[in-house]
Structure formats: structure tokens, C-alpha cells
PDB file of C-alpha atoms in Angstrom:
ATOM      1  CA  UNK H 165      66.244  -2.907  -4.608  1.00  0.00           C
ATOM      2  CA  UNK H 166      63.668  -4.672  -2.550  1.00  0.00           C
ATOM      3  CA  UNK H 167      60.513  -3.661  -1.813  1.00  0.00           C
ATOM      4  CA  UNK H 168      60.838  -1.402   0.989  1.00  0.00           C
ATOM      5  CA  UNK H 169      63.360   0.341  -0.060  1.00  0.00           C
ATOM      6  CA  UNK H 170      61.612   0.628  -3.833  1.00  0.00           C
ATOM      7  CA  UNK H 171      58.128   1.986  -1.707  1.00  0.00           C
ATOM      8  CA  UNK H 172      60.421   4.530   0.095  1.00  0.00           C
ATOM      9  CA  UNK H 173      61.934   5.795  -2.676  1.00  0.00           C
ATOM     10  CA  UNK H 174      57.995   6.090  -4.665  1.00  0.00           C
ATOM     11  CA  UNK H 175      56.058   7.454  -1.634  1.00  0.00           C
ATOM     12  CA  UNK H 176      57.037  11.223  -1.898  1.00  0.00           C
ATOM     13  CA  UNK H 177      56.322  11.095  -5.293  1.00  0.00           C
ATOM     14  CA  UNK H 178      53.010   9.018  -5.188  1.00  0.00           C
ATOM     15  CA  UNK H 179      51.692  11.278  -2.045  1.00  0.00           C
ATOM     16  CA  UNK H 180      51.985  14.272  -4.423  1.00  0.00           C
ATOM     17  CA  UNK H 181      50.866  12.935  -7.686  1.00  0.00           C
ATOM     18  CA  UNK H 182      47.751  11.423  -4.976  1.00  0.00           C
ATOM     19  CA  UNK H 183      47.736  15.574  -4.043  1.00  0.00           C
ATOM     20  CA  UNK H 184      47.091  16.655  -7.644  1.00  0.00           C
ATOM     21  CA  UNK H 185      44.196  13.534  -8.168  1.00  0.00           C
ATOM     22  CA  UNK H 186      42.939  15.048  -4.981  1.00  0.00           C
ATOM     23  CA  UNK H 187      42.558  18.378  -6.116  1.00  0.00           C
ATOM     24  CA  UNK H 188      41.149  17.163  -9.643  1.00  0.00           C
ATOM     25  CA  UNK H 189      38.946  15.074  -8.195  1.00  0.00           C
ATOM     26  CA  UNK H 190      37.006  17.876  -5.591  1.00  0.00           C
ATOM     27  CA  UNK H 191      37.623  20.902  -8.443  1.00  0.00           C
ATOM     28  CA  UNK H 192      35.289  18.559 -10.688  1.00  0.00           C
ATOM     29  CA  UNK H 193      33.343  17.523  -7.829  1.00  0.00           C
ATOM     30  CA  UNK H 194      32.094  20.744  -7.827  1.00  0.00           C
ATOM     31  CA  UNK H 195      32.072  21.699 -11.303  1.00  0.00           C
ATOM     32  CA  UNK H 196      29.704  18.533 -11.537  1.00  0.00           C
ATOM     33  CA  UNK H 197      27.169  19.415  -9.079  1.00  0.00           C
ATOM     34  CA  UNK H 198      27.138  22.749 -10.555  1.00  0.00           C
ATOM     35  CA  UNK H 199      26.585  21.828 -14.162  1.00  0.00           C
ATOM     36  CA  UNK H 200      24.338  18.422 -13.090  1.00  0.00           C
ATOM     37  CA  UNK H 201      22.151  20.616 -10.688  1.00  0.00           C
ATOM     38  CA  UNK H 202      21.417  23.748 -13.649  1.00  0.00           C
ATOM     39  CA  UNK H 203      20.964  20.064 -16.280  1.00  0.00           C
ATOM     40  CA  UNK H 204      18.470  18.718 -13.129  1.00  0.00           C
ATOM     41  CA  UNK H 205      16.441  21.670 -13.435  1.00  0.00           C
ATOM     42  CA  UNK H 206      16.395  22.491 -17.217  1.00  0.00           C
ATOM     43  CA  UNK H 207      15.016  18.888 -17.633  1.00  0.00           C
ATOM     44  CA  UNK H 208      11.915  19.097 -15.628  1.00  0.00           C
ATOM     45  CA  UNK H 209      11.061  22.616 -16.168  1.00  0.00           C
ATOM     46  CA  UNK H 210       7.860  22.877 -18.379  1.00  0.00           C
ATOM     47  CA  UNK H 211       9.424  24.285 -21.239  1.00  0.00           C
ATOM     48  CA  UNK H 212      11.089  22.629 -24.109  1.00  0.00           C
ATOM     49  CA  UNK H 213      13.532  25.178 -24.821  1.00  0.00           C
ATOM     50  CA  UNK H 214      15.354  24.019 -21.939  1.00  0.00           C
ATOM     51  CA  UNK H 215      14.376  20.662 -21.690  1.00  0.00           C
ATOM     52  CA  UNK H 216      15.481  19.437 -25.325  1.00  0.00           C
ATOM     53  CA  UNK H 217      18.924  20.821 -24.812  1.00  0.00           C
ATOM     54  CA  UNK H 218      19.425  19.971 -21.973  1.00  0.00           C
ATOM     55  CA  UNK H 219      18.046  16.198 -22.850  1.00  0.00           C
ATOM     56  CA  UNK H 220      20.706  16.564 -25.910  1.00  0.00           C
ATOM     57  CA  UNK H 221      23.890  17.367 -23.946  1.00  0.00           C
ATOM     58  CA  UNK H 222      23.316  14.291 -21.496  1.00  0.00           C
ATOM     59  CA  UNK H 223      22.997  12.018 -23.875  1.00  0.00           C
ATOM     60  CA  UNK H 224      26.249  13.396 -25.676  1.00  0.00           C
ATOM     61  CA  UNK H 225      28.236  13.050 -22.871  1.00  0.00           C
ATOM     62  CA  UNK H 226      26.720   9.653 -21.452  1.00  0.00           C
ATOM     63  CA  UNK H 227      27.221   8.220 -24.767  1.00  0.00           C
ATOM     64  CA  UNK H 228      30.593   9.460 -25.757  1.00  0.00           C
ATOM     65  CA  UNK H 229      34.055   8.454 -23.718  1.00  0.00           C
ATOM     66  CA  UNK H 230      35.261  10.766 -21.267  1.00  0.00           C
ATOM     67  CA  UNK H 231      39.020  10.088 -22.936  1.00  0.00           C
ATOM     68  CA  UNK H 232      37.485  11.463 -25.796  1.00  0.00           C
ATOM     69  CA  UNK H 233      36.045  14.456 -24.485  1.00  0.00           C
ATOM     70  CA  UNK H 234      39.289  14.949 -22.868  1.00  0.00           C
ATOM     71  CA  UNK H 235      41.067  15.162 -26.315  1.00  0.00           C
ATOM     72  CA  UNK H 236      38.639  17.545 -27.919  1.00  0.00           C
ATOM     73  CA  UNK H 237      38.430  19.643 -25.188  1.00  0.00           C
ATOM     74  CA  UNK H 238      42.713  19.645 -24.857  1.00  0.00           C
ATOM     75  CA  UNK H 239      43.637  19.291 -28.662  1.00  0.00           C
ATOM     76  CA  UNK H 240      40.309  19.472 -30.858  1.00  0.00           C
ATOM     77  CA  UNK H 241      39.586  23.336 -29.236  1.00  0.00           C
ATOM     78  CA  UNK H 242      42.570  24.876 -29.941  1.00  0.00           C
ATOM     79  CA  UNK H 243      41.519  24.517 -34.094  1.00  0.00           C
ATOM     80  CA  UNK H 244      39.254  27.175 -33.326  1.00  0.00           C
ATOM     81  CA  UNK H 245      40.891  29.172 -31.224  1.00  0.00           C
ATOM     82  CA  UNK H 246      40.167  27.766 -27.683  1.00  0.00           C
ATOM     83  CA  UNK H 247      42.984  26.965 -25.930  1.00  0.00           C
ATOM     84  CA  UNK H 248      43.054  25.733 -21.965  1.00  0.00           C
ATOM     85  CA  UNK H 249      46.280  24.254 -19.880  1.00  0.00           C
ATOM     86  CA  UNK H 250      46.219  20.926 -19.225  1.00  0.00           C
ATOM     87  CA  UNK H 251      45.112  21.401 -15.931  1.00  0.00           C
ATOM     88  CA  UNK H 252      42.522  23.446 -16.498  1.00  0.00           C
ATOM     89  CA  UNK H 253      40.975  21.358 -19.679  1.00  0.00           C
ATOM     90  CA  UNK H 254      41.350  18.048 -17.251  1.00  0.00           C
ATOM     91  CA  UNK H 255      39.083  20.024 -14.536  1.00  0.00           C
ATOM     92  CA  UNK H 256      36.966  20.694 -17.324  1.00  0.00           C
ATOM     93  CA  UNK H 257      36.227  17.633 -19.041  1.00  0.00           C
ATOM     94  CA  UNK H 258      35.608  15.925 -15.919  1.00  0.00           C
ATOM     95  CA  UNK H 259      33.311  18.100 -14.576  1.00  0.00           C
ATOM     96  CA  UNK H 260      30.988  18.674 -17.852  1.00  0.00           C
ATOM     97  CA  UNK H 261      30.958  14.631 -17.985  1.00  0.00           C
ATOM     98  CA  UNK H 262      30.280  14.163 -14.058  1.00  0.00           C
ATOM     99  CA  UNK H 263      27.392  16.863 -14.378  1.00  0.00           C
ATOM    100  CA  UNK H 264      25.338  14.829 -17.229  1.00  0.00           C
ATOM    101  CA  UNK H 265      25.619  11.989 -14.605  1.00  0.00           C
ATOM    102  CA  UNK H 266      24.782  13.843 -11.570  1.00  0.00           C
ATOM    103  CA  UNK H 267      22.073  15.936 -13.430  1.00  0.00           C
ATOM    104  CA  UNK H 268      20.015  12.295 -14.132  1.00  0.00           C
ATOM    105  CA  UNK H 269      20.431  11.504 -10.156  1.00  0.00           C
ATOM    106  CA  UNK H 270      19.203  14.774  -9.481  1.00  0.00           C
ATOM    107  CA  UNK H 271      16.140  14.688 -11.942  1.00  0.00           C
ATOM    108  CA  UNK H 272      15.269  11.212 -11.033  1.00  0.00           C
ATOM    109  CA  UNK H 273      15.260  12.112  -7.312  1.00  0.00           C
ATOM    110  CA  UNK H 274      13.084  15.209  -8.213  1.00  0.00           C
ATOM    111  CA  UNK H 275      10.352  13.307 -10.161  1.00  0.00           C
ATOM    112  CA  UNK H 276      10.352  10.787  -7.312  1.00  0.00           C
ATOM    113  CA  UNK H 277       9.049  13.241  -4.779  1.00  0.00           C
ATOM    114  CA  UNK H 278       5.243  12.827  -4.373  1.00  0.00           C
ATOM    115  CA  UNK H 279       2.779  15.334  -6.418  1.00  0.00           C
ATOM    116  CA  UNK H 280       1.586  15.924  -2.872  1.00  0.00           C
ATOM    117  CA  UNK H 281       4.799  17.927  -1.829  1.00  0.00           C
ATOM    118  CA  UNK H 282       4.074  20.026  -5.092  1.00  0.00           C
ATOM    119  CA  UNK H 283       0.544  20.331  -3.898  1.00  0.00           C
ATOM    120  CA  UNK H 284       1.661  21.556  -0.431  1.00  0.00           C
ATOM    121  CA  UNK H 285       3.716  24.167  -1.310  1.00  0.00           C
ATOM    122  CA  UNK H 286       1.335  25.628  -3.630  1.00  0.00           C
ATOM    123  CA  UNK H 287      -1.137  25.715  -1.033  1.00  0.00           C
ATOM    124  CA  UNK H 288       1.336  28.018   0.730  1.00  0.00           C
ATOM    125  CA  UNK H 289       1.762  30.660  -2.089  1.00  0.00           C
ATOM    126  CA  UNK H 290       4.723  29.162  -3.409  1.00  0.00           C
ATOM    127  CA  UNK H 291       5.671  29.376  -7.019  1.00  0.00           C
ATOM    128  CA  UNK H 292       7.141  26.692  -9.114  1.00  0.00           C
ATOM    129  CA  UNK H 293      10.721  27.912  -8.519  1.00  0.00           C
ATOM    130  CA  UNK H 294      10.223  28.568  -4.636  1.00  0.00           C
ATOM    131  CA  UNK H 295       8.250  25.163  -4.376  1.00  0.00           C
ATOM    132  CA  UNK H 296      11.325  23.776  -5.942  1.00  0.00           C
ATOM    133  CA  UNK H 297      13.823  25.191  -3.697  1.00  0.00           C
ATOM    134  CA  UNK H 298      12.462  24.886  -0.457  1.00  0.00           C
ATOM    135  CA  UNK H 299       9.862  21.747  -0.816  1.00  0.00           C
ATOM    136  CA  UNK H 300      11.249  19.625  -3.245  1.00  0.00           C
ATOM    137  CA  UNK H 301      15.037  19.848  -3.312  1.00  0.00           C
ATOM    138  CA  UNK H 302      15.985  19.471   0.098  1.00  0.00           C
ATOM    139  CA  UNK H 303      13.811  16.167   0.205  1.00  0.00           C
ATOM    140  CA  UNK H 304      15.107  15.061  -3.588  1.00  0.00           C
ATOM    141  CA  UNK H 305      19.420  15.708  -2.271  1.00  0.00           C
ATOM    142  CA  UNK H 306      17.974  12.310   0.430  1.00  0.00           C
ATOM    143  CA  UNK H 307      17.148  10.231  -2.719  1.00  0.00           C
ATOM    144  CA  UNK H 308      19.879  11.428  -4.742  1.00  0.00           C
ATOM    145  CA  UNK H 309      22.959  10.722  -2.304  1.00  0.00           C
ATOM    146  CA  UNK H 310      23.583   7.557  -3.231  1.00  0.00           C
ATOM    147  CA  UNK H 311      23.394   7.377  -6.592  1.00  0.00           C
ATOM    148  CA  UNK H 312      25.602  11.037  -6.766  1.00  0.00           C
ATOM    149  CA  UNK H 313      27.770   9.689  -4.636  1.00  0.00           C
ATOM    150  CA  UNK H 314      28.676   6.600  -6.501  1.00  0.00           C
ATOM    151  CA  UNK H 315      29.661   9.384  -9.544  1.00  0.00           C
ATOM    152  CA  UNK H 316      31.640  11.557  -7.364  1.00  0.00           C
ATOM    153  CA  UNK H 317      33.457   8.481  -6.550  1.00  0.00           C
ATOM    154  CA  UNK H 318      34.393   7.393 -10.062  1.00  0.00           C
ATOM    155  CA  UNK H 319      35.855  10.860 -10.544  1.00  0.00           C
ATOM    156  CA  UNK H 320      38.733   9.766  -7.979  1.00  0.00           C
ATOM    157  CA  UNK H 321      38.819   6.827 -10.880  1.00  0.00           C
ATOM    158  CA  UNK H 322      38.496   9.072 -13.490  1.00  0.00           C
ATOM    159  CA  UNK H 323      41.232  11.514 -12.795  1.00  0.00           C
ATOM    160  CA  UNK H 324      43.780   8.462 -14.077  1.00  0.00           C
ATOM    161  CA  UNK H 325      42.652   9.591 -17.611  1.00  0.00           C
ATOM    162  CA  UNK H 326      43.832  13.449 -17.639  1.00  0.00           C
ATOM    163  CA  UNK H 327      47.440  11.435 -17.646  1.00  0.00           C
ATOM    164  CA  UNK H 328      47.242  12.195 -21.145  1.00  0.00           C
ATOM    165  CA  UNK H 329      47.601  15.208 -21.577  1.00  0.00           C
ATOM    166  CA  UNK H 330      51.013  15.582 -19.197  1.00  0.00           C
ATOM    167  CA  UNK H 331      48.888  16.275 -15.875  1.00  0.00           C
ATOM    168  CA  UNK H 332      50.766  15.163 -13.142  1.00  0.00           C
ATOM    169  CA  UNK H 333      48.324  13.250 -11.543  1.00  0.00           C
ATOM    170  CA  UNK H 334      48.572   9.808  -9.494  1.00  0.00           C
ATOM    171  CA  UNK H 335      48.694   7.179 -12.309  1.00  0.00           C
ATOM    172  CA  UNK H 336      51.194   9.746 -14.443  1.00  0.00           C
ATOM    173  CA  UNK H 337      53.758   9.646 -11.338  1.00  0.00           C
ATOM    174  CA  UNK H 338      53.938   5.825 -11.195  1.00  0.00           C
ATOM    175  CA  UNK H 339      54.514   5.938 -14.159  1.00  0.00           C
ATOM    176  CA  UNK H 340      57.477   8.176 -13.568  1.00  0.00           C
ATOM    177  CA  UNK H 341      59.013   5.834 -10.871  1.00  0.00           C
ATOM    178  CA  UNK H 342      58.659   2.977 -12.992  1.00  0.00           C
ATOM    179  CA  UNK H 343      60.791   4.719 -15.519  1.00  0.00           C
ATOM    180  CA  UNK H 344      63.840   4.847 -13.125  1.00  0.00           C
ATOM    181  CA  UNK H 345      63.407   1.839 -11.177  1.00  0.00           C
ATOM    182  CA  UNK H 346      61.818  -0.801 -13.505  1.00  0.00           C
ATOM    183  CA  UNK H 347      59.695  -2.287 -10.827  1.00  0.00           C
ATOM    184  CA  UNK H 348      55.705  -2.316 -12.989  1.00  0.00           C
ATOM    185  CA  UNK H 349      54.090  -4.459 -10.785  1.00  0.00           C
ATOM    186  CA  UNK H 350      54.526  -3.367  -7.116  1.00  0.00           C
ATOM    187  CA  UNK H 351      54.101   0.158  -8.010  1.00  0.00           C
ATOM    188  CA  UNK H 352      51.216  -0.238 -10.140  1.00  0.00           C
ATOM    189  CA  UNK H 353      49.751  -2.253  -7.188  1.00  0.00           C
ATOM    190  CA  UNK H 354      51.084   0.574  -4.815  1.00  0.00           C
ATOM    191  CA  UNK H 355      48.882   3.110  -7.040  1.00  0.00           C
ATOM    192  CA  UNK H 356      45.465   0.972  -6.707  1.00  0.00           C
ATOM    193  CA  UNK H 357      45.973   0.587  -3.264  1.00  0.00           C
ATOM    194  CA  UNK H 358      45.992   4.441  -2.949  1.00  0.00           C
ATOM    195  CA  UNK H 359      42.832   4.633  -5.272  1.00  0.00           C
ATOM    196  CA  UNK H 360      40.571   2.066  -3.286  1.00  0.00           C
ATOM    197  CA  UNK H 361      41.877   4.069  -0.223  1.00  0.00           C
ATOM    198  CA  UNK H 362      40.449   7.099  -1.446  1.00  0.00           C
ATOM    199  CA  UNK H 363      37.354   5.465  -2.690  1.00  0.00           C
ATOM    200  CA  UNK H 364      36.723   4.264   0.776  1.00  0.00           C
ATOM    201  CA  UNK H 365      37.269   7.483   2.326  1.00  0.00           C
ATOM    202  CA  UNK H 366      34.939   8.295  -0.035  1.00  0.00           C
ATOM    203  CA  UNK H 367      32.078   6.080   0.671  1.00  0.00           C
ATOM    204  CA  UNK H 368      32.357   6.391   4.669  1.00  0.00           C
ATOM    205  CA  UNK H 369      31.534  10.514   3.888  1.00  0.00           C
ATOM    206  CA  UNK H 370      28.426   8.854   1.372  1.00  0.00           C
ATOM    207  CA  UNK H 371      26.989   6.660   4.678  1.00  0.00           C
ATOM    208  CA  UNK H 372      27.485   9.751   6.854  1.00  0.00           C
ATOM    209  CA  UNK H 373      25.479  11.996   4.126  1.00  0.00           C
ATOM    210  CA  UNK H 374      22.857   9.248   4.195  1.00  0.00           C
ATOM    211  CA  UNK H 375      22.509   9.241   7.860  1.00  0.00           C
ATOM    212  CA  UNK H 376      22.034  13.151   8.113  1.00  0.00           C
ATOM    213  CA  UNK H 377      19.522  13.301   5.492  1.00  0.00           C
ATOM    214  CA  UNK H 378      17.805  10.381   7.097  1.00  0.00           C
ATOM    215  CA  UNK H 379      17.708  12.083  10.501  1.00  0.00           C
ATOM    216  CA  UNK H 380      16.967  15.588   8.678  1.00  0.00           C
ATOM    217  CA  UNK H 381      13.363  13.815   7.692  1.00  0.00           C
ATOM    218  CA  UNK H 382      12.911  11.977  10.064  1.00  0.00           C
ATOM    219  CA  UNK H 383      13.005  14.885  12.703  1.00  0.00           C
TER     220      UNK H 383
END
């Protein structure tokens, strides 16, 4: 078999398992900015009831391996009675890991807006929480594009490890062809071209983001 006929045989499988890493990848895109944006917030609020949990949780994730939290969350929950489909525990795990990462670009953006800003919107009758909302968030999301970006992007990266547990993603249907045709190396080259392709994609939306935010401020 030579190689075009081995990369038309793989691409209708490889296009779908590239579907399912697709739909991982977004489903814990927004799972992360969910859980990183609540994390953002509980760490700078003054009150250490939510900032010392909240402090705790990032550094458990950050400091633990996503394969692991994977396997806990997939095999390690259902000892107590927890139980999620593999689909479901992948979306999970990525998406409680992504938000510890996305929470720390979030926070750092916050605390680099000046105490002027603050000052502002407290000269308007703001509170802290509507000073936060409509002063210091929209400017902080500028700051924070790049570095939330560069997370969002690994998750395309990421989505290779929920292979594990039987999901049917990208890197788990090579796999699959390889098993009937034998051919490792052009297929596992065929996947990481697919994966930087998607990365790119990827970082073209992160320069357009940029851009918008940069005119947003500047006008």
C-alpha cells in the first residue's frame, strides 16, 4: 500500500476522530473559562474564605498531571459512588485543569489594571462587584488574551490524553488504522500534522482577539 492510497484509506477516519478532539477541545474550552473566571474572582476578593480555597485547588491541579486527574476522575470516582462516561469525565478533567490555568491569567490580568481604574469607578457609585464587571474586566480580558489563549490551545494538545479511557478522539483513531494497516510512522505524522493545523487555526483567532481588544481601547 503506498502512501496515497494508505492516507485515503485513514482520512475518513482521522476527519472524525479530528471531529470528536474538536468537540472536546471547545466543550472544555468553555468549561475552563467558566471554572478559571469564578477561580479569577475568588482569588482577589477580600475574603479568605474564598481566597484560600480557591489558592488550594490551583495549586492541586497545576501541580498534579492532567493524566492523573483523568484517572481519578474516570476510575478513582466510581469507589465512591461517582460514576461519569468516558466522554463526559474527559470533558471534565480537562476543563477543571484548563480553569486553574486560565483562572491565574485572569487574576494576573486583574491585579495588573491600575488602582486608578478602581478609583474611577468608585467615584461613580460603583461597588466592588460592579467596579469589577464593568471597569476592570473588560480592560483585564486585553491583558489576559494571550496568555488564555496559549491554554486554550494546549487543550487541542491535551485532548490526545482522554485516549485512555476508550474516547474516540484523534490520537485513539490512528491508532485504530495503524492496527489494520501497520503503517506507525506516516500516520502518526498524518495525526501531528492535523494537530499543528488546528493549533494554527487556533492562534490566527488569538491575533484577531488581540486586535479587537486593542482597537476596543484604543477607541
Amino acid at each position: 500500500m503506498n502512501l496515497v492510497e494508505l492516507l485515503t484509506l485513514a482520512a475518513p477516519i482521522l476527519l472524525k476522530g479530528t471531529g470528536y478532539t474538536l468537540i472536546f477541545a471547545f466543550a472544555a474550552m468553555f468549561g475552563g473559562l467558566l471554572v478559571g473566571f469564578v477561580l479569577a474572582v475568588a482569588r482577589i476578593v477580600p475574603s479568605r474564605w474564598c481566597n484560600i480555597p480557591a489558592a488550594l485547588y490551583v495549586s492541586m491541579m497545576r501541580g498534579t498531571p492532567l493524566l492523573v486527574q483523568v484517572f481519578i476522575i474516570y476510575y478513582g470516582l466510581p469507589s465512591i459512588g461517582i460514576s461519569f462516561e468516558p466522554l463526559t469525565a474527559g470533558v471534565l478533567a480537562l476543563s477543571l485543569n484548563a480553569g486553574a490555568y486560565i483562572s491565574e491569567s485572569l487574576r494576573g490580568a486583574i491585579l495588573g489594571i491600575s488602582r486608578g481604574q478602581w478609583s474611577a469607578g468608585y467615584s461613580l457609585g460603583l461597588n466592588y462587584g460592579q467596579n469589577l464587571y464593568y471597569v476592570v474586566i473588560p480592560q483585564a480580558m486585553r491583558l489576559a488574551v494571550p496568555s488564555m489563549s496559549n491554554t486554550l490551545i494546549s487543550l487541542i494538545k491535551d485532548t490526545s490524553l482522554v485516549s485512555v479511557i476508550t474516547v474516540t478522539e484523534l490520537l485513539l483513531a490512528t491508532k485504530d488504522v495503524i492496527a489494520t494497516t501497520f503503517q506507525p510512522l506516516p500516520l502518526y505524522l498524518a495525526a501531528a500534522f492535523i494537530y499543528w493545523m488546528l493549533s494554527l487555526c487556533l492562534e490566527h483567532i488569538q491575533r484577531r482577539l488581540e486586535r479587537y481588544f486593542s482597537r476596543t481601547v484604543a477607541t
